[in-house]
XYZ file of C-alpha atoms in Angstrom:
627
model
C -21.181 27.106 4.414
C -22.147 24.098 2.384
C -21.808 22.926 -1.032
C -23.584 21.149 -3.661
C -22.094 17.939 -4.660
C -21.644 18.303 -8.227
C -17.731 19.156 -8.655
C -16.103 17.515 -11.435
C -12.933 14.821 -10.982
C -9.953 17.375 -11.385
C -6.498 14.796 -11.702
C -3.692 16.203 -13.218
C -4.143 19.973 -11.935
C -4.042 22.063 -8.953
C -7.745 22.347 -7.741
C -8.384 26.067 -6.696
C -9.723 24.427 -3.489
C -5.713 23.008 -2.728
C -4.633 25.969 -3.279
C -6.929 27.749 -0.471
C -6.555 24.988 1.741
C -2.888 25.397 1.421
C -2.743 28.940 2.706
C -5.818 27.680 5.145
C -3.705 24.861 6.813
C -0.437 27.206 6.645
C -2.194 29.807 9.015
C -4.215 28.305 10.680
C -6.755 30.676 9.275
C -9.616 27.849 9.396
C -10.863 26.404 12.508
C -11.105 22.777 12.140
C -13.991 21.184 14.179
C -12.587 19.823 17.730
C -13.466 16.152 16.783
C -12.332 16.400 13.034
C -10.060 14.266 11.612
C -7.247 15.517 10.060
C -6.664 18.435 12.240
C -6.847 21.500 10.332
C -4.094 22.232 11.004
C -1.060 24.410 11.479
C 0.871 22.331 9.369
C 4.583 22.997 8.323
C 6.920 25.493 10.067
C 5.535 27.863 12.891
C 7.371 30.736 12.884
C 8.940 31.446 16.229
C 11.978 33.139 18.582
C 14.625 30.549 19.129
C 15.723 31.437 22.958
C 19.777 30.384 22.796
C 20.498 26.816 24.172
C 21.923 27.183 27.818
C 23.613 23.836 27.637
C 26.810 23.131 25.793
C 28.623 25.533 23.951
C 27.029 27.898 21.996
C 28.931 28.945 18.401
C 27.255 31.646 16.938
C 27.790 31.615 13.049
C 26.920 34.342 10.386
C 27.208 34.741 6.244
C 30.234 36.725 6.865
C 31.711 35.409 9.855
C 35.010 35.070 10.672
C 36.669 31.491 10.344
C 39.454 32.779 12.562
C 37.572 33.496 15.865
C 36.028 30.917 18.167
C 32.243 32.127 17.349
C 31.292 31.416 21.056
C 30.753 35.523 21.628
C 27.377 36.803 19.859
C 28.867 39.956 18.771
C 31.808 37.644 16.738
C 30.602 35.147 15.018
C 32.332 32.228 13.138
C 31.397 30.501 10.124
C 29.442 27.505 9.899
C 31.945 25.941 7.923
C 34.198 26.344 11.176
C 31.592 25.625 14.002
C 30.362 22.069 12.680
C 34.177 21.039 12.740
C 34.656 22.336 16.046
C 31.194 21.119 18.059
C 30.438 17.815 19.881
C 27.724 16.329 21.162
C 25.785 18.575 23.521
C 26.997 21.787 21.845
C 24.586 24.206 19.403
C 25.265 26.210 16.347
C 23.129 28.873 16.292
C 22.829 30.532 12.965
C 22.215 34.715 12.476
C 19.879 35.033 9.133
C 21.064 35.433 5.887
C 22.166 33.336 3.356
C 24.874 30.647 3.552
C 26.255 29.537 0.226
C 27.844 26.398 1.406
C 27.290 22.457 1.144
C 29.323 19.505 2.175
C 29.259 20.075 5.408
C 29.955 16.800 7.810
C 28.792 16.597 11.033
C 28.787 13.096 13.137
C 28.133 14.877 16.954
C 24.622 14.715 18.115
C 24.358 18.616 18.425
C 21.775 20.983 17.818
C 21.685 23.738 14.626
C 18.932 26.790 14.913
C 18.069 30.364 13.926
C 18.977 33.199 16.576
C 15.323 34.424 17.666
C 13.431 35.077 14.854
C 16.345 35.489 12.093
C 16.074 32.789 9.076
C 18.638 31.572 8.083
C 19.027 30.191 4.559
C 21.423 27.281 3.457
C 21.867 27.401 -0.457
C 23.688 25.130 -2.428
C 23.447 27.479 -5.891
C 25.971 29.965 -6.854
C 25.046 33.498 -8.670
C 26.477 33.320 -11.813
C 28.244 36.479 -13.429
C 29.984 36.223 -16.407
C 28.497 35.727 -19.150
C 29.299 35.559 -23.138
C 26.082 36.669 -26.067
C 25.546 34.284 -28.813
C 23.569 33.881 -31.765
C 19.264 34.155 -31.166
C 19.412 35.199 -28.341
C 21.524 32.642 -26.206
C 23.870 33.241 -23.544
C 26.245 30.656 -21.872
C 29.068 30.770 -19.053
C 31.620 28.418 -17.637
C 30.917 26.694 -14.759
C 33.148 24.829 -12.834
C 30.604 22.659 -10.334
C 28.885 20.162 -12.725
C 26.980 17.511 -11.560
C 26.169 14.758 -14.055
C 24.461 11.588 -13.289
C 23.092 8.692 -15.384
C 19.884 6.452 -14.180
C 20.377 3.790 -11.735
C 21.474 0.104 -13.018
C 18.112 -0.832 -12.605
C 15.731 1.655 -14.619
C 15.056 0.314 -17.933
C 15.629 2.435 -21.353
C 13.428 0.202 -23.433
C 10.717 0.812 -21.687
C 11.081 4.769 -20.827
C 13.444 6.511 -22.982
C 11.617 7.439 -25.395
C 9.578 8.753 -22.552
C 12.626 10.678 -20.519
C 15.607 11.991 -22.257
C 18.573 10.659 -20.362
C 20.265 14.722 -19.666
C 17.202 15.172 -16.983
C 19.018 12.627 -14.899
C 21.530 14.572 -14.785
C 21.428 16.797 -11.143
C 22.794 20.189 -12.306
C 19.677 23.085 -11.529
C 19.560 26.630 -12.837
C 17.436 28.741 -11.592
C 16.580 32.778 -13.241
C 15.285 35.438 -10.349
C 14.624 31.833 -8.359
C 12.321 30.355 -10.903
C 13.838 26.514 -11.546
C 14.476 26.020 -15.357
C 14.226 22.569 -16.824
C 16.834 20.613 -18.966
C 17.134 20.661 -22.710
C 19.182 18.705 -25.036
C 20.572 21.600 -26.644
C 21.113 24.910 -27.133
C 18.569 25.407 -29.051
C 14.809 26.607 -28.520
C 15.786 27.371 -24.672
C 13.291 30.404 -24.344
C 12.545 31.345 -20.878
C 12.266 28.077 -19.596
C 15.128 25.794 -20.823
C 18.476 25.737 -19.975
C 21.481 23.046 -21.870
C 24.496 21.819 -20.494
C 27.588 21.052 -22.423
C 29.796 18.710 -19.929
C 32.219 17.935 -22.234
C 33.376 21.910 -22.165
C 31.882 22.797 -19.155
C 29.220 25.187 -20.107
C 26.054 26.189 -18.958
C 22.914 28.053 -21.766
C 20.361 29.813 -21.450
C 17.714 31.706 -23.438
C 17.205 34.538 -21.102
C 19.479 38.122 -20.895
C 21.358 37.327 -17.605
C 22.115 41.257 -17.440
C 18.095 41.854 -16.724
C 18.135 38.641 -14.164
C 20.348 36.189 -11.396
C 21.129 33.886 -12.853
C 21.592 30.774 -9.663
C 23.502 27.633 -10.263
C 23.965 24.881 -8.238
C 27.479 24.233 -6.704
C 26.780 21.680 -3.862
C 25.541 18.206 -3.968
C 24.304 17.971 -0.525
C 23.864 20.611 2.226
C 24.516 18.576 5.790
C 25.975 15.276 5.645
C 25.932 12.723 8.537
C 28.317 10.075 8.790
C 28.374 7.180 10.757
C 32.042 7.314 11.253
C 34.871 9.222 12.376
C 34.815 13.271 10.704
C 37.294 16.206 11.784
C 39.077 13.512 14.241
C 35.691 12.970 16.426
C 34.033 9.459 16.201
C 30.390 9.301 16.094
C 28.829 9.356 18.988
C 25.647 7.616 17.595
C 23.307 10.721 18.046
C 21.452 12.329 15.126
C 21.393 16.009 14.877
C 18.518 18.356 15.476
C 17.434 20.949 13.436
C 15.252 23.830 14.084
C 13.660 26.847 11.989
C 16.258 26.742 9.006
C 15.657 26.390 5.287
C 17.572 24.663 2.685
C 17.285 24.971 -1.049
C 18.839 24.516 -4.194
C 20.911 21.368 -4.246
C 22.280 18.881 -6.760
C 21.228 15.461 -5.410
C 19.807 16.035 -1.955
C 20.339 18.780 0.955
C 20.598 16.158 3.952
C 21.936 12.437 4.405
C 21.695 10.507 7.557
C 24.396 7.628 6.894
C 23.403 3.670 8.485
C 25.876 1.225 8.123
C 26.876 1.506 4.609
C 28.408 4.748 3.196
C 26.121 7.327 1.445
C 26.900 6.897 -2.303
C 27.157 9.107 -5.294
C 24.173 9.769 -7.430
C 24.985 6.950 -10.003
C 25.047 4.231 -7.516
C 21.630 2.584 -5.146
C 21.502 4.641 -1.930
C 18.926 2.585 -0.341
C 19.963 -0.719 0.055
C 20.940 -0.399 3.637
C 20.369 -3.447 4.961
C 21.216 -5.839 1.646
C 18.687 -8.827 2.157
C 16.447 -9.700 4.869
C 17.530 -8.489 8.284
C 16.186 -8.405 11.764
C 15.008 -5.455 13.231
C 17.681 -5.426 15.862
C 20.511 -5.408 12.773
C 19.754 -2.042 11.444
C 18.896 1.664 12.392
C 21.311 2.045 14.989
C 24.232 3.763 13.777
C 22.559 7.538 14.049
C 19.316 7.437 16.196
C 17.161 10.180 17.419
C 17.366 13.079 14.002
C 14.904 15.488 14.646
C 13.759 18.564 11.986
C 11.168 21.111 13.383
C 10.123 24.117 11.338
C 12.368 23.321 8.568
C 11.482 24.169 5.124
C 13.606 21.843 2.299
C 12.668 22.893 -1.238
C 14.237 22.618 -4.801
C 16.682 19.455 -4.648
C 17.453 17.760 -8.063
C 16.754 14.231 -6.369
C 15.499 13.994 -3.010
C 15.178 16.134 0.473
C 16.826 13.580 2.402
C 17.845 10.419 2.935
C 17.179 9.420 6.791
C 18.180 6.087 8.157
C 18.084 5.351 11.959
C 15.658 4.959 14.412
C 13.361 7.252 16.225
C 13.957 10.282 13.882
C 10.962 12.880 14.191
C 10.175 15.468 11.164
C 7.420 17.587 12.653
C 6.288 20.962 10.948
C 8.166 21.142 8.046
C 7.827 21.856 4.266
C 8.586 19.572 1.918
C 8.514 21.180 -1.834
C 9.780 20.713 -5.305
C 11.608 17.491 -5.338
C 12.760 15.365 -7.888
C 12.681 11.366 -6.884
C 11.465 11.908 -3.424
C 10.658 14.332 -1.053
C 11.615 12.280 2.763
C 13.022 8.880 2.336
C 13.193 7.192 5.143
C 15.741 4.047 4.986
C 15.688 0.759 7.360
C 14.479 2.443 10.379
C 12.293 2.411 12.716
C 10.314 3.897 15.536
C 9.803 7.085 13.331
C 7.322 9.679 13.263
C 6.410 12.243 10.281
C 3.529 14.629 12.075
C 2.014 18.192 10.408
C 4.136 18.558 7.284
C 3.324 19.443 4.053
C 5.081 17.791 1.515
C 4.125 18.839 -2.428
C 5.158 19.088 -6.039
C 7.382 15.783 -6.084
C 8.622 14.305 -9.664
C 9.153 18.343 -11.051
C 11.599 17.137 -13.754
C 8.297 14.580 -14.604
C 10.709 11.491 -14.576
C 9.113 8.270 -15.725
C 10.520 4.849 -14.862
C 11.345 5.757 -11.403
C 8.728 4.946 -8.841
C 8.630 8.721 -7.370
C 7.140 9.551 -3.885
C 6.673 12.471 -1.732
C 7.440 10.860 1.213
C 9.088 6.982 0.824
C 9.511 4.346 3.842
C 11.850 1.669 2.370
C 13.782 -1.596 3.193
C 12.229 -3.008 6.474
C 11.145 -0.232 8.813
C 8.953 -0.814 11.927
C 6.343 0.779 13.839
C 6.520 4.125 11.520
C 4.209 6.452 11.943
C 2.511 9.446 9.140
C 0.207 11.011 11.365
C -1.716 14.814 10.529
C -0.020 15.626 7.489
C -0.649 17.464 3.794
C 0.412 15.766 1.123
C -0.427 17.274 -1.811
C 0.329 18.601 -5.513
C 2.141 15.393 -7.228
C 0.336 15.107 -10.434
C 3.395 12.823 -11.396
C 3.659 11.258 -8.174
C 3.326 9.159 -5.654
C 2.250 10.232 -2.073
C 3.524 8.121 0.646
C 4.861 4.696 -0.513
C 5.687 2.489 2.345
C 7.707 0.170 0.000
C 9.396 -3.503 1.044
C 9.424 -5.251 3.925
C 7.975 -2.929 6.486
C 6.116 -4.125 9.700
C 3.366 -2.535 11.627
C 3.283 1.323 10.192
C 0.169 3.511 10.841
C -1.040 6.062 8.467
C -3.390 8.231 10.318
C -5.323 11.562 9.982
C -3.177 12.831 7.204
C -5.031 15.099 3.974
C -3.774 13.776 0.494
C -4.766 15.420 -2.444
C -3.736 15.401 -5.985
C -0.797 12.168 -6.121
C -0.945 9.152 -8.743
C -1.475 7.114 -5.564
C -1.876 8.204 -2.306
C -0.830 5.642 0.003
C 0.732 3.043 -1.249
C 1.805 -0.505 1.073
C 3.654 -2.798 -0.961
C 5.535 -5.973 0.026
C 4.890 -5.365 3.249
C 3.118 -6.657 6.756
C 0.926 -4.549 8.562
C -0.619 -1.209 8.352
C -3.506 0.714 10.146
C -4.633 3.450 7.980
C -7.566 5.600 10.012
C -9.107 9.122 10.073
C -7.222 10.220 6.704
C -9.207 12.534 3.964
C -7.961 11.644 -0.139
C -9.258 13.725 -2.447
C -8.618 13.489 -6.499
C -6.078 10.899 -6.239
C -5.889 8.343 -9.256
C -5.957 5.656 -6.699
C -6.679 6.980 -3.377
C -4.556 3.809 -1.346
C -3.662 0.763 -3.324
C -2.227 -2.640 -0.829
C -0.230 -5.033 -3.193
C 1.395 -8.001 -2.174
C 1.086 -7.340 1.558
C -0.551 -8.679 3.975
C -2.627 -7.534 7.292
C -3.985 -3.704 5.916
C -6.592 -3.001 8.140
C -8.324 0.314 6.806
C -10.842 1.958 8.950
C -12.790 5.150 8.732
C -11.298 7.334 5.889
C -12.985 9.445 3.216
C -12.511 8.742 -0.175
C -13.292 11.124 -2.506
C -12.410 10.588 -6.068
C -10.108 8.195 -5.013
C -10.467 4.364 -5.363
C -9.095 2.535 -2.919
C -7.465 -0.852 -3.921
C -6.001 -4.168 -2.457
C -4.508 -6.518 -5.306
C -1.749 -9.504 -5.071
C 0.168 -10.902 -8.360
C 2.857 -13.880 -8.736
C 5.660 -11.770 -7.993
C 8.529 -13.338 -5.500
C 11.654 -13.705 -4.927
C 12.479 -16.061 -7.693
C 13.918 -14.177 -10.894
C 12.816 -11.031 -9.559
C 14.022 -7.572 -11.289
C 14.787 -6.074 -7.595
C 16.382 -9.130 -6.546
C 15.904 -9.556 -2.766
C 13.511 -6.930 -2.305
C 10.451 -9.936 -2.185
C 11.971 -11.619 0.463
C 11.052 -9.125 3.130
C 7.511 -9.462 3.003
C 4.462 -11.666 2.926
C 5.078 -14.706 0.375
C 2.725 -15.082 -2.499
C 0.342 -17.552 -0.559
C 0.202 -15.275 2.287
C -0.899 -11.695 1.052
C -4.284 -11.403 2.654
C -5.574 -10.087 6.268
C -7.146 -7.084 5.100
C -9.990 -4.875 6.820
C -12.021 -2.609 5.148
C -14.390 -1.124 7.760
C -16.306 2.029 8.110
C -15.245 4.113 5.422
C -16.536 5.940 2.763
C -16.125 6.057 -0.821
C -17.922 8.969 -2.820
C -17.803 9.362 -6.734
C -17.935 12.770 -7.851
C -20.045 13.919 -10.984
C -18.151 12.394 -13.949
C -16.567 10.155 -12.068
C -17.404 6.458 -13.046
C -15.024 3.553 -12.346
C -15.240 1.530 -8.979
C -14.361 2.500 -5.858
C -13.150 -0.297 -4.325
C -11.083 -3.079 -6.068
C -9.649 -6.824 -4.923
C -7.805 -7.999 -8.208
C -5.145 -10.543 -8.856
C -3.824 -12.341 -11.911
C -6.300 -14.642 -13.784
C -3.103 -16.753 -14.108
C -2.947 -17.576 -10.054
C -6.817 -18.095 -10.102
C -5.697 -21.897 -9.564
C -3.693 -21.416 -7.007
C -4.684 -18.492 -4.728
C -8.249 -19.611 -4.081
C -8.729 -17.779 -0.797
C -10.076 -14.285 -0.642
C -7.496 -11.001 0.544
C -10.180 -10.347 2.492
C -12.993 -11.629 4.876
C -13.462 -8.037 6.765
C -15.623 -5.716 4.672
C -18.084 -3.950 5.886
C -20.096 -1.064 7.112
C -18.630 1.589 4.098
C -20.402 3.922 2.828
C -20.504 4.167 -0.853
C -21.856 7.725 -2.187
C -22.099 8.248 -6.418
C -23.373 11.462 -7.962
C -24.032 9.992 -11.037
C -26.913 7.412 -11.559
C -26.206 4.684 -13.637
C -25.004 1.023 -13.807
C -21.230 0.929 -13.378
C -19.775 -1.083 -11.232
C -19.112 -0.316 -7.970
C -16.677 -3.033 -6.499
C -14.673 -5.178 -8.259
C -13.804 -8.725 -6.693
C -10.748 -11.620 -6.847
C -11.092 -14.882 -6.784
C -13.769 -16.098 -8.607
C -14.321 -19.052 -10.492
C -13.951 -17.908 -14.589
C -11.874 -17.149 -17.144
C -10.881 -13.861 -15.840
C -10.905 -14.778 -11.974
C -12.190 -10.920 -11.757
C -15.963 -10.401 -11.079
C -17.612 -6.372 -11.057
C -20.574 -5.695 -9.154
C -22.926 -2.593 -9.783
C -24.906 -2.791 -6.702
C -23.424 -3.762 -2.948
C -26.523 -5.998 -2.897
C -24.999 -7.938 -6.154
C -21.544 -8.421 -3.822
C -23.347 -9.358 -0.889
C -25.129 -11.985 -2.285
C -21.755 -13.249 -4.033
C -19.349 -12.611 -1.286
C -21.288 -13.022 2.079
C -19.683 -9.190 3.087
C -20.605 -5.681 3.481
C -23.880 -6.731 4.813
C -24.163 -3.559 7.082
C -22.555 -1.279 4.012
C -24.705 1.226 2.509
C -25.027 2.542 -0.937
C -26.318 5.948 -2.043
C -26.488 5.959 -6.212
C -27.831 9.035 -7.884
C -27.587 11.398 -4.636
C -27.581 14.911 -5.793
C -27.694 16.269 -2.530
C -25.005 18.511 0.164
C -22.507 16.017 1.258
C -19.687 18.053 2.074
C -18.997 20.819 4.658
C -17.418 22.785 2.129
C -14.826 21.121 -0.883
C -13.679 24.503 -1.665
C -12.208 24.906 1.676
C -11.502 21.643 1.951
C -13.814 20.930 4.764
C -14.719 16.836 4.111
C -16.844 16.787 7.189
C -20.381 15.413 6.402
C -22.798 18.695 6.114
C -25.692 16.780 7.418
C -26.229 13.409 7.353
C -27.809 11.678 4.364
C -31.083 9.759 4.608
C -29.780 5.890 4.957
C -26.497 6.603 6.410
C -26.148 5.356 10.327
C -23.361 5.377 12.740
C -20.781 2.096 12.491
C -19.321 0.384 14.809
C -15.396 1.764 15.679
C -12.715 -1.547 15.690
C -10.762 -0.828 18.958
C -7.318 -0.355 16.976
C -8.843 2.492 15.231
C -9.887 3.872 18.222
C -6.535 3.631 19.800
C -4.933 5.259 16.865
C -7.419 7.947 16.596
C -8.025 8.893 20.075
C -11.639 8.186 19.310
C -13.710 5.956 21.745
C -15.497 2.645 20.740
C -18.717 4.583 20.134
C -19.934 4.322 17.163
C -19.805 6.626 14.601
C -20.866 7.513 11.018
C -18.298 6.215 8.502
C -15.638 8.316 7.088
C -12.684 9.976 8.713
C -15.037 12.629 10.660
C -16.630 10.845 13.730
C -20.160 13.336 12.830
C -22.513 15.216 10.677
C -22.883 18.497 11.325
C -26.705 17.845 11.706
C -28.426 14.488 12.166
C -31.153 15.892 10.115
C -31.599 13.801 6.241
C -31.649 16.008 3.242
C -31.933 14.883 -0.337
C-alpha cells in the first residue's frame, strides 16, 4: 500500500495514524521489512508464563495472604509486605494476580519480583473511597486521611508561569472515577465530571460526580518500591538492583519506583536529581545499586514521574511507560544503561509549564547510555527524550518518535550518535544546544526540524548553578555531523528544516562554524515556494543568522552539502504508508541516490559500509523514479 504525500502537519493531537501504529507495534500485527529501521516492533510488555525461579528461596505472595506464614509453600502465601522484609539477595517474590493496595515498600537485596505464570499482578497506590457526604449542586466530598501536598521546586519561577499553572496542580494527590484520572481545581466549584478540589487545611477531598453510581480511587501511597542504598529491615545493601518482571504499577502520588545513589531519595518539595552535586568523574557515581532490570512492566498514572533510576548498567526492556506528570524514566548519574522496545506516551498530563517535562530524561553526567528501538509518542506538552547535562558518549538509535515538543533533545553535553530513528510531527524533531560532538546520521525527518544552536550560557551566574560545568564550555560547542538524512516538509508545512543558530551577541566571539560535516541529506518539500530551507550561524551581519531557500544558495555560502539533494514541489508517493506508519521510501524519487554510510553508523546500526539511500531505511521499495 502506498500513499500520496499530501497529509497535513498535525502537532498538538493524536494523529489517527499513532493511534494504529500503537496497536500495530503492540502486536506485532505489522511486519516490519527485515532491513527496516526502527524494528516494527513488539514493543512494550510481551505477555508470557513466568516458570518459578529454581534458585534462592521462593516466597509466594497474594492480595490476601497471610503475614503470619513463611509464604515459601504455593498453596500459603504471604504478603508482599512480609516477603520483601524477609528476602536477600538471590531470593524471588513471586506474586499470584490481583491487586495489591500497598506502597512504601523498601527493598535493598538484589532479588527478583514476578507474576506466577501468566497471573498479573497489579501494585496500586490508590484507595477506593466509600463514604461520602451530598452537598449543594451537585457536589460530594469525603475525608481523607493520605494527602499529599507539594509546592514547585526552589528553582521554577512564578513570574514567569503562574499565571500559566495554578500552584494546587503541584500538588501530587490523584483521584480517579471508574479509573478515569480527574484533574485539579481550585475549588469546589464548577467540578463537573472532570474536576476534583482539595481542601488540606480540613482534609477533604470534592467531586462533581455521584460516587454511589461510580469508584471513586484515591491515592494513598507516594511511591510503590523503594530502593535504598543503605541498611533496611536489619540487612545492608548488598549493592545489587532488583529485577522486575511482568508486573504493573499505577496510581501513585510522586512516583511508583526509586533507585537511591549516594544521596537519600527526597520528598517531593526538595531536588531529587542532584546526585552527584558538581562535576564528578565517572568512577565517583552510579555504584551504590548497579544492575536494575524491568522487563514487561507496565508503569502508568504517577502524579510526578515513573521512576527515578540511578546506578549503572540498569536495563528497561519492553515496558510501558504512560500518563506521567514531570517524567516518564529518569535516569540519574549513571551509566552503562540501556532503554530497548518501550513505549513511553502521554507525559506532562497535568500540562505543567515551567518545568522542562520529558518522557524519558538522562540527567547529571551519565555515560555510554543507550535508547535503542523504542516508541515514544503522544506528548503534545512534552518533551521526548532529553539527555540533559553533562552526559558523555550516549547513542540514540532506531527509536519511532512521534508527537513531543522536541524529540531528542542533547543539551550541555559531549557526544551523541543518533542513527536509523523515524520523527514524525514533532515541533522540533532533535534540537543539540550547547554540546558538542552530535554526529547525526541517517534518520527521517518528517515534520520535524532538526536543530543544532549554542548561546552564552556558562557557568558564571547561571540559574542552575553548576549544571554548565559538566559539559562543553562556550568556545567549545561544535563537532557536529549531519550526514545522510532526510528532511521532508509535509503540505502546509513551511519553516526550515534544518537550523545552526546562535546569539547575534557572540557573533564576535564564536566565529567558527558548529559544524564542518554536512552533507549528503535529502531535503523533500511538498509545497513549492521560496522559504527557506536551512538556516545558518555565524555569519558576518547584524543578525549573525543567514536563511537559505535553495541548498545551492548554502553551498555556495558554506562550502557543504555539496552531495545533498533537494526535491521542492514533489507531489509524488514518498512514503510506504503514513497511516500505518510505514516511513520506508515507496520507491525511490527521481534525483535521490544512495550515500555513503560513516562507519560509526554502521556499527550502531548493524548496517554495513555500503551505501545507502538517506534516511533511517537503508532502501526503496523499488529503484524505479516516479513523479
Amino acid at each position: 500500500m502506498s500513499i500520496s504525500f499530501s497529509a497535513p502537519p498535525t502537532r498538538g493531537r493524536i494523529a489517527p495514524r499513532l493511534l494504529r501504529s500503537l496497536l500495530v507495534a503492540a502486536g506485532a500485527l505489522l511486519a516490519a521489512p527485515v532491513m527496516a529501521q526502527p524494528s516494527g516492533g513488539p514493543y512494550g510488555p510481551i505477555p508470557q508464563s513466568y516458570a518459578v525461579p529454581e534458585t534462592g528461596t521462593v516466597y509466594y505472595v497474594a492480595p490476601d495472604g497471610d503475614a503470619g506464614v513463611p509464604g515459601t509453600a504455593l498453596a500459603k502465601p504471604t504478603t508482599l509486605e512480609s516477603a520483601i522484609a524477609r528476602v536477600v539477595t538471590g531470593d524471588s517474590i513471586v506474586l499470584r494476580g490481583g491487586t495489591y493496595r500497598t506502597g512504601g515498600l523498601q527493598l535493598n537485596q538484589g532479588i527478583t519480583l514476578q507474576p506466577y505464570l501468566d497471573e498479573r499482578p497489579v501494585l496500586k497506590g490508590t484507595r477506593v473511597a466509600t463514604e461520602w457526604e451530598a452537598l449543594r449542586d451537585n457536589v460530594w466530598r469525603t475525608r481523607w486521611e493520605h494527602l499529599f501536598p507539594a509546592r514547585p521546586l526552589a528553582w521554577w519561577r512564578l513570574e514567569r508561569e503562574g499565571m500559566r499553572t495554578p500552584l494546587h496542580r503541584f500538588n501530587n494527590d490523584m483521584v480517579f472515577v471508574d479509573g478515569r484520572l480527574l484533574l485539579s481545581q481550585g475549588w469546589a466549584g464548577g467540578l463537573g465530571d472532570e474536576g476534583y478540589y482539595i481542601d488540606y487545611d480540613n482534609g477533604y477531598v470534592y467531586i462533581g460526580v455521584d460516587p454511589a453510581e461510580h469508584q471513586v480511587e484515591i491515592t494513598a501511597h507516594d511511591i510503590a518500591l523503594h530502593r535504598p542504598s543503605r541498611e533496611v529491615h536489619g540487612k545492608p545493601s548488598d549493592g545489587k538492583g532488583p529485577t522486575i518482571r511482568g508486573l504493573t504499577f499505577t496510581q501513585y502520588a510522586f512516583r511508583a519506583i526509586d533507585i537511591e545513589g549516594k544521596k537519600p531519595s527526597t520528598g517531593p518539595n526538595d531536588e531529587p536529581t542532584d546526585d552527584p552535586v558538581g562535576v564528578s568523574a565517572r568512577h565517583e557515581h552510579g555504584k551504590e545499586v548497579v544492575g536494575t532490570t524491568l522487563e514487561n512492566v507496565t508503569i502508568s498514572f504517577t502524579s510526578r514521574v515513573a521512576g527515578y533510576f540511578r546506578g549503572d548498567n540498569l536495563t528497561i526492556r519492553n515496558s510501558l511507560i504512560s500518563d506521567t506528570g514531570t517524567e516518564g524514566i529518569y535516569l540519574i548519574g549513571s551509566s552503562d544503561s540501556l532503554l530497548e522496545r518501550n513505549i513511553v506516551r502521554r507525559n506532562n498530563i497535568e500540562q505543567l509549564t515551567g518545568y522542562y517535562p520529558a518522557a524519558v530524561k538522562i540527567f547529571n553526567q551519565s555515560y555510554d547510555v543507550v535508547v535503542r528501538d523504542n516508541l515514544i509518542v503522544d506528548h503534545p506538552h512534552s518533551n521526548g527524550v532529553w539527555y540533559d547535562v553533562g552526559n558523555v558518549e550516549g547513542v540514540f538509535a532506531d527509536n519511532h518518535v512521534e508527537g513531543t515538543l522536541i524529540g531528542l533533545f542533547f543539551e550541555i553535553s559531549k557526544g551523541i550518535v543518533v542513527a536509523g530513528n523515524v520523527f514524525v510531527d514533532n515541533q522540533q524533531g532533535i534540537r543539540v544546544l550547547n554540546s558538542s560532538d552530535a554526529r547525526v546520521y541517517h534518520n527521517t525527518f518528517y515534520n520535524s526540524p532538526a536543530m543544532f544552536d549554542r548561546n552564552e550560557r556558562s557557568a558564571q551566574a547561571d540559574h542552575f548553578g553548576w549544571h554548565p560545568q559538566t559539559g562543553p564550555d562556550v568556545d567549545e560547542r561544535e563537532g557536529h555531523v549531519f550526514e545522510g538524512n532526510l528532511l521532508v516538509a509535509g503540505a502546509g508545512f513551511a519553516g526550515p528544516l534544518l537550523h545552526f543558530d546562535q546569539p547575534a551577541a557572540m557573533c564576535g566571539t564564536l566565529k567558527r562554524p558548529m559544524t564542518t560535516r554536512v552533507d549528503h541529506n535529502a531535503y523533500v518539500r511538498a509545497d513549492a515556494g521560496e522559504q527557506p530551507l536551512v538556516t545558518w550561524s555565524p555569519v558576518a551581519g547584524k543578525d549573525c543568522l543567514a536563511e537559505f531557500a535553495t541548498l545551492d544558495a548554502f553551498r555556495k555560502a558554506t562550502g557543504l552539502e555539496k552531495q545533498g539533494v533537494s526535491l521542492q514541489g514533489y507531489d509524488g508517493t514518498l512514503f510506504r504508508s503514513m497511516e500505518l506508519s510505514r516511513f520506508e521510501l515507496a520507491q525511490r524519487p527521481q534525483g535521490m541516490r544512495e550515500v555513503p554510510v560513516a562507519a560509526e553508523a554502521a556499527k550502531v546500526l548493524g548496517w554495513s559500509e555500503q551505501p545507502r539511500l538517506p534516511g533511517a531505511y537503508p532502501a526503496a521499495a523499488s529503484s524505479t523514479p516516479t513523479r
